[in-house]
Coordinates of C-alpha atoms in Angstrom, one line a residue:
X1 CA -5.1 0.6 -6.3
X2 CA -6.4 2.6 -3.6
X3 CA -6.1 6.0 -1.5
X4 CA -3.0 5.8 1.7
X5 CA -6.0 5.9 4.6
X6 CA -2.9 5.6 7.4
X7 CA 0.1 7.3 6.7
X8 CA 3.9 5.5 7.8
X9 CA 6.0 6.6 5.6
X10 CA 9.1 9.0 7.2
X11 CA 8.2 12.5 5.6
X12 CA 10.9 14.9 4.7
X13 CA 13.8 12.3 5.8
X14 CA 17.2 13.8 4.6
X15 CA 19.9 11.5 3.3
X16 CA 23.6 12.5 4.1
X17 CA 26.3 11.2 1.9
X18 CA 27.4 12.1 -2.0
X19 CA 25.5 10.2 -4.7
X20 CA 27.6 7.6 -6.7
X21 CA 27.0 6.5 -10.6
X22 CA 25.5 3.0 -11.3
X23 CA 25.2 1.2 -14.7
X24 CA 23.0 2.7 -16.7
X25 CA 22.1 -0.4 -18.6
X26 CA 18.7 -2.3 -17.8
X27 CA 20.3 -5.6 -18.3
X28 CA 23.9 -4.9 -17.3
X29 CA 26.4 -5.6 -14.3
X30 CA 29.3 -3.3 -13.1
X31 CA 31.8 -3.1 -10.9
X32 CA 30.0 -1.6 -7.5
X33 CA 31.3 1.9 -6.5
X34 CA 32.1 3.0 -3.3
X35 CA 28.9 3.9 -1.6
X36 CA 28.6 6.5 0.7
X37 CA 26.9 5.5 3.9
X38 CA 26.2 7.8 6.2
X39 CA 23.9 7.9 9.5
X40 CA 20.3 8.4 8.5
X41 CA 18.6 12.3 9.2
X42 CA 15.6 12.5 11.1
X43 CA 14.1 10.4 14.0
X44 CA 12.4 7.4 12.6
X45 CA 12.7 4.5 14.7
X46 CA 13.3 1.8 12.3
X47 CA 16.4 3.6 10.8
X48 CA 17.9 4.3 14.2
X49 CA 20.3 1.5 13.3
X50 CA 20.3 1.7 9.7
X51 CA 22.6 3.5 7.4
X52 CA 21.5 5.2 4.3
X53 CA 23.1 7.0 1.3
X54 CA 21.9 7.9 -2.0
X55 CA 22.7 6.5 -5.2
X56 CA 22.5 8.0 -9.3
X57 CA 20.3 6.5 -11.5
X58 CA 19.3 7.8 -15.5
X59 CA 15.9 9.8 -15.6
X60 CA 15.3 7.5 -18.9
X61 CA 17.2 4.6 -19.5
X62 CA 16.9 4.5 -23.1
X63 CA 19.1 7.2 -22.6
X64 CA 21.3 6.1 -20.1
X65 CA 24.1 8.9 -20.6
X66 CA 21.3 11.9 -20.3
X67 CA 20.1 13.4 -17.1
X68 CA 20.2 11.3 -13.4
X69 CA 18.3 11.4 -10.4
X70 CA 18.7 9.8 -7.5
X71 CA 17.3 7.1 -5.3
X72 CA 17.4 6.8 -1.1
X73 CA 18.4 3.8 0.1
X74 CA 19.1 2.5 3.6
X75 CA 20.9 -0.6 4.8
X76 CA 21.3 -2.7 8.3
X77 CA 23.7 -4.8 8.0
X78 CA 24.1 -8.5 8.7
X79 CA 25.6 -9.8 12.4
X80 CA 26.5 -13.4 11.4
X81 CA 29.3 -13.7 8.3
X82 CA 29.5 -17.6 8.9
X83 CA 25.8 -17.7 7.5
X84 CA 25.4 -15.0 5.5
X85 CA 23.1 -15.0 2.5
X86 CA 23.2 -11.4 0.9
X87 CA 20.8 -8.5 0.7
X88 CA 17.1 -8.5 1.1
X89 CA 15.7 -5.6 -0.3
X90 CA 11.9 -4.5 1.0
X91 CA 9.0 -2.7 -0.9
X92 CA 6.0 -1.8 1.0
X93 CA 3.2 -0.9 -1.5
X94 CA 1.8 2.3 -2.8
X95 CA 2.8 2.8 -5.8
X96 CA 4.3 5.9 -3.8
X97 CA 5.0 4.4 -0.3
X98 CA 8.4 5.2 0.9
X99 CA 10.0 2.3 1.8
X100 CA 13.4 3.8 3.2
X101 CA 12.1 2.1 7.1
X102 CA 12.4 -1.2 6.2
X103 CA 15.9 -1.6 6.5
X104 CA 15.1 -1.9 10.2
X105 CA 11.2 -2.8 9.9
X106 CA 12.2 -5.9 8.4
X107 CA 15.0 -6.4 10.7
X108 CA 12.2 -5.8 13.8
X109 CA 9.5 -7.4 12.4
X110 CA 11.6 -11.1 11.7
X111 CA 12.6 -10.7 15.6
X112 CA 9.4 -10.0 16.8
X113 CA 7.5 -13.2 15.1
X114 CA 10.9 -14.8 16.6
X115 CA 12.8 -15.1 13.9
X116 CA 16.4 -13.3 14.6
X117 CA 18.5 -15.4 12.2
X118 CA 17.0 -13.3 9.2
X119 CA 18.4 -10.3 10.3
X120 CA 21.6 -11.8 11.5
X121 CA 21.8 -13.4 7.8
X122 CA 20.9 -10.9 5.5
X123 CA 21.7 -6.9 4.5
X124 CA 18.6 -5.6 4.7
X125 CA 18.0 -2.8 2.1
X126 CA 15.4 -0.2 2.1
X127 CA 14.8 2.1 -0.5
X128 CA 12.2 5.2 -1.3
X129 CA 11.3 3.9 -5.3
X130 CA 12.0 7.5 -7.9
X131 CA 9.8 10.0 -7.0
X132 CA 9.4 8.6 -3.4
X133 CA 10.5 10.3 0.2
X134 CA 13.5 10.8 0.4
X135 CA 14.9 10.2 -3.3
X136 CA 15.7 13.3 -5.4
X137 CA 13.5 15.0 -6.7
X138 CA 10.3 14.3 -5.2
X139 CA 7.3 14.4 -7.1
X140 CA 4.2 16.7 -5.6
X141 CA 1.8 18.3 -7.3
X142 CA -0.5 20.7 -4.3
X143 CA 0.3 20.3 -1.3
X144 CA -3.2 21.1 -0.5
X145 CA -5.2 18.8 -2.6
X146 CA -6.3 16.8 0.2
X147 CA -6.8 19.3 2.9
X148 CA -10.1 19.1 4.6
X149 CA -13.3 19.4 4.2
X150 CA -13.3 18.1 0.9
X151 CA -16.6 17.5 -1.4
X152 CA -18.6 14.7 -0.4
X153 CA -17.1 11.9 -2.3
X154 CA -20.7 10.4 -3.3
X155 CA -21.7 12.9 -6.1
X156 CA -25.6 13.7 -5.6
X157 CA -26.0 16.0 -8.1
X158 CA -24.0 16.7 -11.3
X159 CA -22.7 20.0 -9.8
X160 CA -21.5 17.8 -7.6
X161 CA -19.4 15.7 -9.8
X162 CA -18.6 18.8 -11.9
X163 CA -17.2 20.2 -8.8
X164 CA -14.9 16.7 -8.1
X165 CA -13.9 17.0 -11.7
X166 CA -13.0 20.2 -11.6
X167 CA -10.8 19.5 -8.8
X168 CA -8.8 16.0 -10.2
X169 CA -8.7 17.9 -13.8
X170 CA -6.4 21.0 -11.6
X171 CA -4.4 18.3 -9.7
X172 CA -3.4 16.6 -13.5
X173 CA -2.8 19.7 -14.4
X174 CA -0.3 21.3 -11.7
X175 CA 1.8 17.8 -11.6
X176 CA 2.5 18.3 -15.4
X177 CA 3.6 22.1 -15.2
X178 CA 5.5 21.0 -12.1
X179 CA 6.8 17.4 -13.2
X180 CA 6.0 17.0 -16.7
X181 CA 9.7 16.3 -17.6
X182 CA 9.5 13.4 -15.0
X183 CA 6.1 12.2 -15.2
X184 CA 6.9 9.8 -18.1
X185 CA 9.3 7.9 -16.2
X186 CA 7.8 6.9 -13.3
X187 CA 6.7 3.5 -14.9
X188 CA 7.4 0.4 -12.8
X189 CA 9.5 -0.7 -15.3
X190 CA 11.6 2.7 -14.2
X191 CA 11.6 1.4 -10.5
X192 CA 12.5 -2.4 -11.5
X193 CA 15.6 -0.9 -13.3
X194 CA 16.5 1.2 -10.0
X195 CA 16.3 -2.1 -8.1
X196 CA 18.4 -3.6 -10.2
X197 CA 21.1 -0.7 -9.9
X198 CA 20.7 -1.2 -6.5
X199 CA 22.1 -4.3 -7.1
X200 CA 24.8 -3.7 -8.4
X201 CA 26.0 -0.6 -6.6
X202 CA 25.6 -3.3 -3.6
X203 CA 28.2 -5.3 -5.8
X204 CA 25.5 -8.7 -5.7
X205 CA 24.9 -10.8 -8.5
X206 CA 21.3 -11.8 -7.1
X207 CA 18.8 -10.4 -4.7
X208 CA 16.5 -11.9 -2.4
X209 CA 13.2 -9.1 -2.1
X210 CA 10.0 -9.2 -0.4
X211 CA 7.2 -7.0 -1.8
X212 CA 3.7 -6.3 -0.3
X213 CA 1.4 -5.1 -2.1
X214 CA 1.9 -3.1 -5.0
X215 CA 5.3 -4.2 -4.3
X216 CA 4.2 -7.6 -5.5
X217 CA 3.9 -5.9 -9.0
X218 CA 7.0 -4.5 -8.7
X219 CA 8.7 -7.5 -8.2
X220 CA 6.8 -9.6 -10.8
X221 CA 8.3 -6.7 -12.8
X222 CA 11.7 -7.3 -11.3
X223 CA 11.3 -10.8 -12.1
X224 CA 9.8 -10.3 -15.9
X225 CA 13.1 -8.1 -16.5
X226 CA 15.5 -9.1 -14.8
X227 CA 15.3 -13.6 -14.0
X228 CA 18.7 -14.6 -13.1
X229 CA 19.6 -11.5 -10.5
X230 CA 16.5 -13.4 -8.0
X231 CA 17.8 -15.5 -5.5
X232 CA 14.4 -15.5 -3.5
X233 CA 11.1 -13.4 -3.8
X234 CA 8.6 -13.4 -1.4
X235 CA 5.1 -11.9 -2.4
X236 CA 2.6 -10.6 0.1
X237 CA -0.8 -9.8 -1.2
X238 CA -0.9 -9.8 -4.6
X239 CA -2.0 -7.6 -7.2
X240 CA -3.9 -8.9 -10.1
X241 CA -1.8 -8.6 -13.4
X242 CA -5.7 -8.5 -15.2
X243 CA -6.7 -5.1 -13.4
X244 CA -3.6 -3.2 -13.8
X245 CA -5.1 -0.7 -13.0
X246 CA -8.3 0.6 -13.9
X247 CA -10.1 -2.9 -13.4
X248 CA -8.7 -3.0 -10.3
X249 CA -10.2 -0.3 -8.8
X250 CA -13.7 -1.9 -9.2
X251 CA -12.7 -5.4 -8.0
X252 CA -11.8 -3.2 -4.8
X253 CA -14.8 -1.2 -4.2
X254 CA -17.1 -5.1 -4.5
X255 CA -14.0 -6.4 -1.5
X256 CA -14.0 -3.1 0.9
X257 CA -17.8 -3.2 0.8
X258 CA -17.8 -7.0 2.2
X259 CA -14.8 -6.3 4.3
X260 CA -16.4 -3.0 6.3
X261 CA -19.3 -5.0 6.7
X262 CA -17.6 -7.3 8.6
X263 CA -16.2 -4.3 10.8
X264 CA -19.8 -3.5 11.2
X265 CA -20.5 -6.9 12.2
X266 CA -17.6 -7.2 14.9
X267 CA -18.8 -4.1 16.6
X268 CA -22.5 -5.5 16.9
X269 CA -21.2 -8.1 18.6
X270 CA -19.2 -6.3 21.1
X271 CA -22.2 -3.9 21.7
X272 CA -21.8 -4.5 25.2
X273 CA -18.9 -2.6 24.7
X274 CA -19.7 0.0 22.4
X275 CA -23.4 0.4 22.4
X276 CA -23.6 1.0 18.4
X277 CA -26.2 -2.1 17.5
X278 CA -26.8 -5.2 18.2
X279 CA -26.6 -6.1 14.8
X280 CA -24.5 -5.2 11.3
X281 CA -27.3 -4.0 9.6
X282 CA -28.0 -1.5 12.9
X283 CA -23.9 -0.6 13.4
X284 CA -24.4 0.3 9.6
X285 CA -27.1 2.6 9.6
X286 CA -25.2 4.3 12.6
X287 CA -22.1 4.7 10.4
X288 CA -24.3 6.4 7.5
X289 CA -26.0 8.1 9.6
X290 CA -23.3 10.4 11.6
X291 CA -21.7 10.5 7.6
X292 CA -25.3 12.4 7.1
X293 CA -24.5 14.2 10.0
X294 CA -20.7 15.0 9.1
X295 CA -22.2 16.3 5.5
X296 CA -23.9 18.8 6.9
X297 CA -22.1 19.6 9.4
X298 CA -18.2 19.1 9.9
X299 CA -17.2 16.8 12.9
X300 CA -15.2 19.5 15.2
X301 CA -15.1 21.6 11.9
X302 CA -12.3 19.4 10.1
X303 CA -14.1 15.6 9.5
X304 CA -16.5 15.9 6.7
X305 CA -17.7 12.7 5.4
X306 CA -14.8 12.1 3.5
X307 CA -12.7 12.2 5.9
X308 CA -14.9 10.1 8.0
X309 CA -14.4 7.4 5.0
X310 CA -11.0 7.6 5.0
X311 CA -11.0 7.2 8.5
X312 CA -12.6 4.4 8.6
X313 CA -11.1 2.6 5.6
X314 CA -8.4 1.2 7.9
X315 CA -10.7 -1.4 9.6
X316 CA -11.3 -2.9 6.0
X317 CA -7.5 -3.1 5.6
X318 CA -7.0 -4.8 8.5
X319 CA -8.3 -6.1 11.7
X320 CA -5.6 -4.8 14.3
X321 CA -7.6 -1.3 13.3
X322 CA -10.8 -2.7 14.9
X323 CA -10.7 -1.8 18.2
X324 CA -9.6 2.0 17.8
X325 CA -11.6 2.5 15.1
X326 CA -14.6 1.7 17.3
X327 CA -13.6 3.4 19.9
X328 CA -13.3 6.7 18.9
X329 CA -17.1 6.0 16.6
X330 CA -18.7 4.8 20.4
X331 CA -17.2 7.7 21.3
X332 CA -18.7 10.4 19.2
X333 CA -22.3 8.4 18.2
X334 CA -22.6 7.5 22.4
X335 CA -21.2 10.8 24.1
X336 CA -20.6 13.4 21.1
X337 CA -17.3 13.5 21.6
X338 CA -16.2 15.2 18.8
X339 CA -12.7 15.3 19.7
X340 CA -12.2 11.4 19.5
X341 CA -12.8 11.8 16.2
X342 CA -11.0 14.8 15.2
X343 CA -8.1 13.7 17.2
X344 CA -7.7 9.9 15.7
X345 CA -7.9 11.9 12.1
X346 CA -5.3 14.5 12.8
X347 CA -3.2 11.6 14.2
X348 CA -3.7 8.5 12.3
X349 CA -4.7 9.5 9.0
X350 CA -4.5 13.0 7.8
X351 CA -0.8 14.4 6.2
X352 CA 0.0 17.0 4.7
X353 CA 2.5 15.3 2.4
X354 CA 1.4 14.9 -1.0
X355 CA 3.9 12.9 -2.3
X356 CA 2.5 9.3 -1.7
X357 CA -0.8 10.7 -3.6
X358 CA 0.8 12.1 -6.6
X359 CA 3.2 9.2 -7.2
X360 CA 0.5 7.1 -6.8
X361 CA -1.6 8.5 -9.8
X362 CA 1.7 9.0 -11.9
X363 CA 2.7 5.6 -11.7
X364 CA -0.8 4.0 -12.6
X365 CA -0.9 6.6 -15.2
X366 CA 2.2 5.6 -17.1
X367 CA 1.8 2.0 -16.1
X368 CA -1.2 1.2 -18.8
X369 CA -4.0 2.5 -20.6
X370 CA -7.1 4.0 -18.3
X371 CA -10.3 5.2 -20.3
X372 CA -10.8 7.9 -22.5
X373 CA -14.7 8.5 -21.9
X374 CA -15.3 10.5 -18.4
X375 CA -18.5 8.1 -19.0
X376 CA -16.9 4.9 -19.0
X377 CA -16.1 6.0 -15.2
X378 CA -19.3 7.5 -14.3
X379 CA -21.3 5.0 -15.2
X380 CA -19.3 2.0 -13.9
X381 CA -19.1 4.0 -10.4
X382 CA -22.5 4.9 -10.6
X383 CA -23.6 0.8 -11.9
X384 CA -21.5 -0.5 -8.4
X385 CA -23.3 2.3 -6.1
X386 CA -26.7 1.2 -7.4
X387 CA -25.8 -2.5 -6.8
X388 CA -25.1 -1.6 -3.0
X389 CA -21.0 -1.3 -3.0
X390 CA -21.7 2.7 -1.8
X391 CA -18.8 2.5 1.0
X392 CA -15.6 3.0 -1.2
X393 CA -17.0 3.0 -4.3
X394 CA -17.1 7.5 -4.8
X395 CA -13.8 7.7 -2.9
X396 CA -12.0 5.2 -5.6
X397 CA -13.2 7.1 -8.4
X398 CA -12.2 10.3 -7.1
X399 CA -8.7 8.8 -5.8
X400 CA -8.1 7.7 -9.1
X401 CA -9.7 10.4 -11.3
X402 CA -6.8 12.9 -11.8
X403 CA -5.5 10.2 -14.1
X404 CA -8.2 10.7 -16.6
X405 CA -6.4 13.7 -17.3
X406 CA -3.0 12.8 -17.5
X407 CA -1.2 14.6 -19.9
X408 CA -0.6 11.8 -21.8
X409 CA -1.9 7.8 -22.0
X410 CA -0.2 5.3 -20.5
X411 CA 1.5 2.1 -21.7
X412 CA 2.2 -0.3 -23.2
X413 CA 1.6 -2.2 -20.1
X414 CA 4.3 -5.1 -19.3
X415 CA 3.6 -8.5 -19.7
X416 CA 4.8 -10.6 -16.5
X417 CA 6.3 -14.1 -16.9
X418 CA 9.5 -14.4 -15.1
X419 CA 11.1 -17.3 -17.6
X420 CA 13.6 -19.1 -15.4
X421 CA 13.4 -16.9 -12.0
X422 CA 13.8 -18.8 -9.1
X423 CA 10.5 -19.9 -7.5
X424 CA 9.0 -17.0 -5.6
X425 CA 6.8 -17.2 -2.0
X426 CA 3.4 -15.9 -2.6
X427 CA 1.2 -15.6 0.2
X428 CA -2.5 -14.6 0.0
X429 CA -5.1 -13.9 2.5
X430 CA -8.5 -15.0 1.4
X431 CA -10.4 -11.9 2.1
X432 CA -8.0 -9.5 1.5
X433 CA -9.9 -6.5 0.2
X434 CA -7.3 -4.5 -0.8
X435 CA -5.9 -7.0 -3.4
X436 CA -8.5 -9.5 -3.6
X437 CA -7.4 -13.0 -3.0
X438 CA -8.3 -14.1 -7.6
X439 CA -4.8 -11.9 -7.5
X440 CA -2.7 -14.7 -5.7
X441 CA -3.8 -17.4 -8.1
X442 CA -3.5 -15.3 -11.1
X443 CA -0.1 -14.2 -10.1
X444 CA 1.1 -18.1 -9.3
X445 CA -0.2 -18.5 -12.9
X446 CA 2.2 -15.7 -14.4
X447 CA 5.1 -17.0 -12.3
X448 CA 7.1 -19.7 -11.0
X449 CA 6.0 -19.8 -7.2
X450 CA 4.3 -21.7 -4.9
X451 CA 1.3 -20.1 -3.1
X452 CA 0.3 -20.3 0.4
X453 CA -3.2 -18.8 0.9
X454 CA -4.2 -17.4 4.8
X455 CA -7.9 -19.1 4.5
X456 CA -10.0 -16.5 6.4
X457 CA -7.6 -13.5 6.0
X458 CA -8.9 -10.1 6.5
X459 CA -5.9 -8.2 7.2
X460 CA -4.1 -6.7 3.7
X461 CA -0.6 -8.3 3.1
X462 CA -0.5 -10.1 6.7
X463 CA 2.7 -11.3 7.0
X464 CA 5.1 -10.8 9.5
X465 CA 2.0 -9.8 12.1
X466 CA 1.8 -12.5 14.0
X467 CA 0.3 -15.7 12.1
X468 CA 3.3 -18.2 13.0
X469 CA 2.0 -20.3 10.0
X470 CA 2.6 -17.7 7.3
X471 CA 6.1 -16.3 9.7
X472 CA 7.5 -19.7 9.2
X473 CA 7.3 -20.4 5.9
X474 CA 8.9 -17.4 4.7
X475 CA 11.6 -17.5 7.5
X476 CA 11.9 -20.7 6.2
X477 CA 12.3 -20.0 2.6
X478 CA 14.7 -17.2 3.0
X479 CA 16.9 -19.2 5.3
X480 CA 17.1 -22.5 3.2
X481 CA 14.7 -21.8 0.1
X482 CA 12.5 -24.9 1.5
X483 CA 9.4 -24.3 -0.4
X484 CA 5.6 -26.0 0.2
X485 CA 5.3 -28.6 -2.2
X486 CA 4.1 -27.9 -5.9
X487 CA 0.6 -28.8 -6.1
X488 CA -1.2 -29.2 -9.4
X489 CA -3.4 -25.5 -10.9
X490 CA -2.9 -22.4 -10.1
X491 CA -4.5 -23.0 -6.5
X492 CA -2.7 -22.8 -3.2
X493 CA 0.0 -25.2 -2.5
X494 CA -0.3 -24.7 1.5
X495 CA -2.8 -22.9 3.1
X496 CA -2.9 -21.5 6.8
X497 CA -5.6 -20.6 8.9
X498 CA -6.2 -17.1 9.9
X499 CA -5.7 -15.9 13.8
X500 CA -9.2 -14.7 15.2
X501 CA -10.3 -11.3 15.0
X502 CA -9.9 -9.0 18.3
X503 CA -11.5 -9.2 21.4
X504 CA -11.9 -5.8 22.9
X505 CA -9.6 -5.5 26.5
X506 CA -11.7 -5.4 29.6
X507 CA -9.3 -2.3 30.5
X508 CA -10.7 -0.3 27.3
X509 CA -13.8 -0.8 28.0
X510 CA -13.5 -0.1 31.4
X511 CA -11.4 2.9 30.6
X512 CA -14.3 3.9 27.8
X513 CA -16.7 3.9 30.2
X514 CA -15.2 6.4 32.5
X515 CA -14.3 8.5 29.8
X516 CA -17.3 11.7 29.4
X517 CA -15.7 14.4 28.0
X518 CA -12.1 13.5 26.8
X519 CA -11.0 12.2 23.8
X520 CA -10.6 8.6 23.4
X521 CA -6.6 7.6 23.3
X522 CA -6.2 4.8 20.4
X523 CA -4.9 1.5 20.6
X524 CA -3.0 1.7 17.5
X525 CA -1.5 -1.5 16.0
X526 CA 2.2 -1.5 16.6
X527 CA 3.3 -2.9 12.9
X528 CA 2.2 0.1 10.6
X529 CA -0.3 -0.9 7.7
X530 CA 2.0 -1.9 4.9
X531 CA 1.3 -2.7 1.3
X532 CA -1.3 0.2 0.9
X533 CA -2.0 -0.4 -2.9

């Protein structure tokens, strides 16, 4: 779906504990093994009260007997047995988006929209999917693919796209000498089938699981496979079951081009504040023309224009990434400050970690078909560009393009319909750009569900962040499975109305204004960006 712009996953997190065998049928339940819980290594805030362990699952399971590998998970454990309702286990996104933290994001994020009894009611489960984190192994393919300064995504000569092609065709390449042997089953099938031994090493008949994202896939998936183990699902931004995946990189580049305009057209109308334009259309040339700039020469040697995308790409995620996103652009366009850029990069959006990228392209790879033609891609990038999508456009191809030379095609890819699941929770905001809102409906189509849509959304998968409406319902589903009512279509069933977008603090701009020289200290939203797809 698209490239990780803000990275939140825990890198390098170390599990202590002894693995344990689980059932190695898809469709099976055994008796749950003793799990060895231990505290979790490293320092990430949301696991400081969490436990975590790892658990065995088959490499292929047609073959259930053959070779195992092993998948993190982490657990914070219910406070209230008189009211207890099982485990809730979390997915953030990706594919390849460790979601080991939300164990205790969950846990935090239900008691900061006020809604304690969640945690008190439920084991909340978080797990890094195979290949992910923390599990065992990891997939990573060069650690230096993405290292700065990189091509300019927008190809302006054929050398140019040569040069990118070069470059995706290595990456493809290295991950099967490295990984071939595991490549193959890294399917979202593969990960449905983990969750379900998660299950039952947890000794539960049903689940309850809440999936942004391309999480939403993987629990349509869960549901497809496994019906009867759902006791609730809860869906948050949806992907659309018609673009898996290469259509759904297109629908993305039309939805990030509306959705940084937008950006544009907030700053313009704090130009008080941030002196960029007075209008989109001026805020926009500005943009495109420090890219120029950063093309030919780096921003404090490291930001190219790339990066400067990348950077950037946040605001059309979500609007909590407004206001620093701005700043640190007033900053170098207004004072050539260099260093607010460089700085916010380093911090915010750079890693060095190249796991979340490779598992990302393995698992669309092996998920379903892409093109053969290099042509096919070319001249449907190339068709958007000249229509006027040019923000995201290059960048998808190029985030996407290592999969045109997969060692091997993808497929057959699944068909969802999750015959007598429990109704799921789907919630959709309607100018999502990451997983355009058509998703939502199509998804309500495929399964049984109700769908609430956030009317006016632009945050990706913007639940939990402070829209009481949306908190509600799914507090209230998961506490007593009350449900909107069933309306007729594949339409909403309840719809919410989207909080306003930011207004920039007097403090900032106060503090921007006395700032010359020094870099520009982000406001950061507190809730990572979840459900990256």
């Amino acid at each position: 779906m698209k490239r990780l712009a803000v990275i939140t996953a825990v890198a390098g997190l170390g599990l202590a504990g002894s693995a344990m065998a689980v059932s190695a049928s898809a469709q099976e339940t055994t008796a749950p093994a003793a799990i060895a819980w231990a505290k979790c290594a490293g320092d990430d805030p949301y696991l400081a009260n969490a436990e975590c362990a790892q658990i065995q699952v088959p490499l292929d399971y047609g073959h259930p007997n053959g070779k195992k590998i092993s998948v993190a998970i982490s657990r914070v454990e219910h406070t209230d047995d008189a009211h207890y309702k099982g485990v809730l286990i979390g997915n953030p996104g990706g594919p390849g988006g460790s979601g080991l933290y939300l164990s205790g994001g969950l846990a935090s994020w239900f008691s900061g929209v006020g809604h304690d009894e969640i945690p008190a009611d439920y084991d909340i489960i978080g797990f890094d999917p195979r290949g992910v984190g923390a599990s065992r192994p990891a997939l990573t393919c060069d650690p230096h693919y993405s290292d700065p300064v990189r091509p300019d995504y927008v190809p302006h000569t054929a050398a140019d796209e040569a040069a990118w092609l070069k470059k995706s065709k290595a990456y493809a390449q290295a991950c099967a000498r490295r990984f071939g042997w595991l490549l193959p089953h890294l399917r979202t099938t593969d990960a449905a089938r983990d969750i379900d031994a998660i299950r039952s090493a947890l000794g539960q008949r049903q689940i309850s699981y809440y999936g942004f994202s391309y999480g939403t896939y993987l629990g349509a998936t869960y549901g497809t496979l496994f019906p009867q183990h759902v006791r609730h699902m809860i869906l948050d931004g949806n992907v659309d079951d018609r673009g898996v995946w290469y259509d759904a990189q297109l629908e993305q580049d039309k939805a990030f081009e509306r959705n940084i305009k937008f950006f544009f057209g907030w700053v313009a109308k704090y130009d008080s504040v941030y002196h960029l334009g007075t209008t989109e259309a001026k805020v926009e040339r500005a943009y495109y023309a420090m890219r120029a700039k950063a093309g030919r020469q780096a921003i404090g040697g490291e930001v190219g224009p790339d990066e400067l995308d990348d950077t950037f790409l946040n605001a059309g995620y979500s609007t909590g990434w407004y206001e620093p996103t701005a700043d640190v652009f007033s900053a170098y366009v207004t004072k050539g400050d260099a260093s607010a850029i460089t700085d916010f990069y380093e911090n915010y959006i750079f890693s060095a970690d190249d796991n979340g990228f490779a598992m990302y392209n393995a698992v669309q790879a092996a998920d379903a078909p892409w093109p053969h033609s290099w042509s096919r891609w070319h001249n449907d990038a190339a068709k958007l560009y000249g229509q006027g999508y040019r923000y995201n456009t290059w960048g998808n191809v190029w985030f996407n393009a290592p999969v045109a030379f997969w060692p091997f095609q993808g497929g057959p890819k699944l068909k969802i319909k999750a015959r007598g699941m429990t109704p799921a929770l789907l919630v959709q905001s309607t100018l999502d750009a990451a997983t355009p809102y058509p998703g939502g409906e199509e998804m309500h189509k495929l399964l049984p569900s109700r769908l609430v849509a956030e009317i006016g959304g632009k945050t990706h998968a913007n639940t939990l962040n402070g829209n009481a409406c949306l908190d509600d319902k799914v507090a209230a589903y998961l506490t007593t499975g009350a449900l909107p009512k069933d309306k007729p279509g594949n339409g909403p069933d309840a719809t919410c109305q989207a909080l306003p977008d930011p207004v920039p603090s007097g403090a900032a701009a106060k503090a921007s204004a006395r700032s010359s020289a020094g870099s520009v200290t982000p406001r950061v939203p507190a809730r990572p960006l979840i459900g990256r797809p």
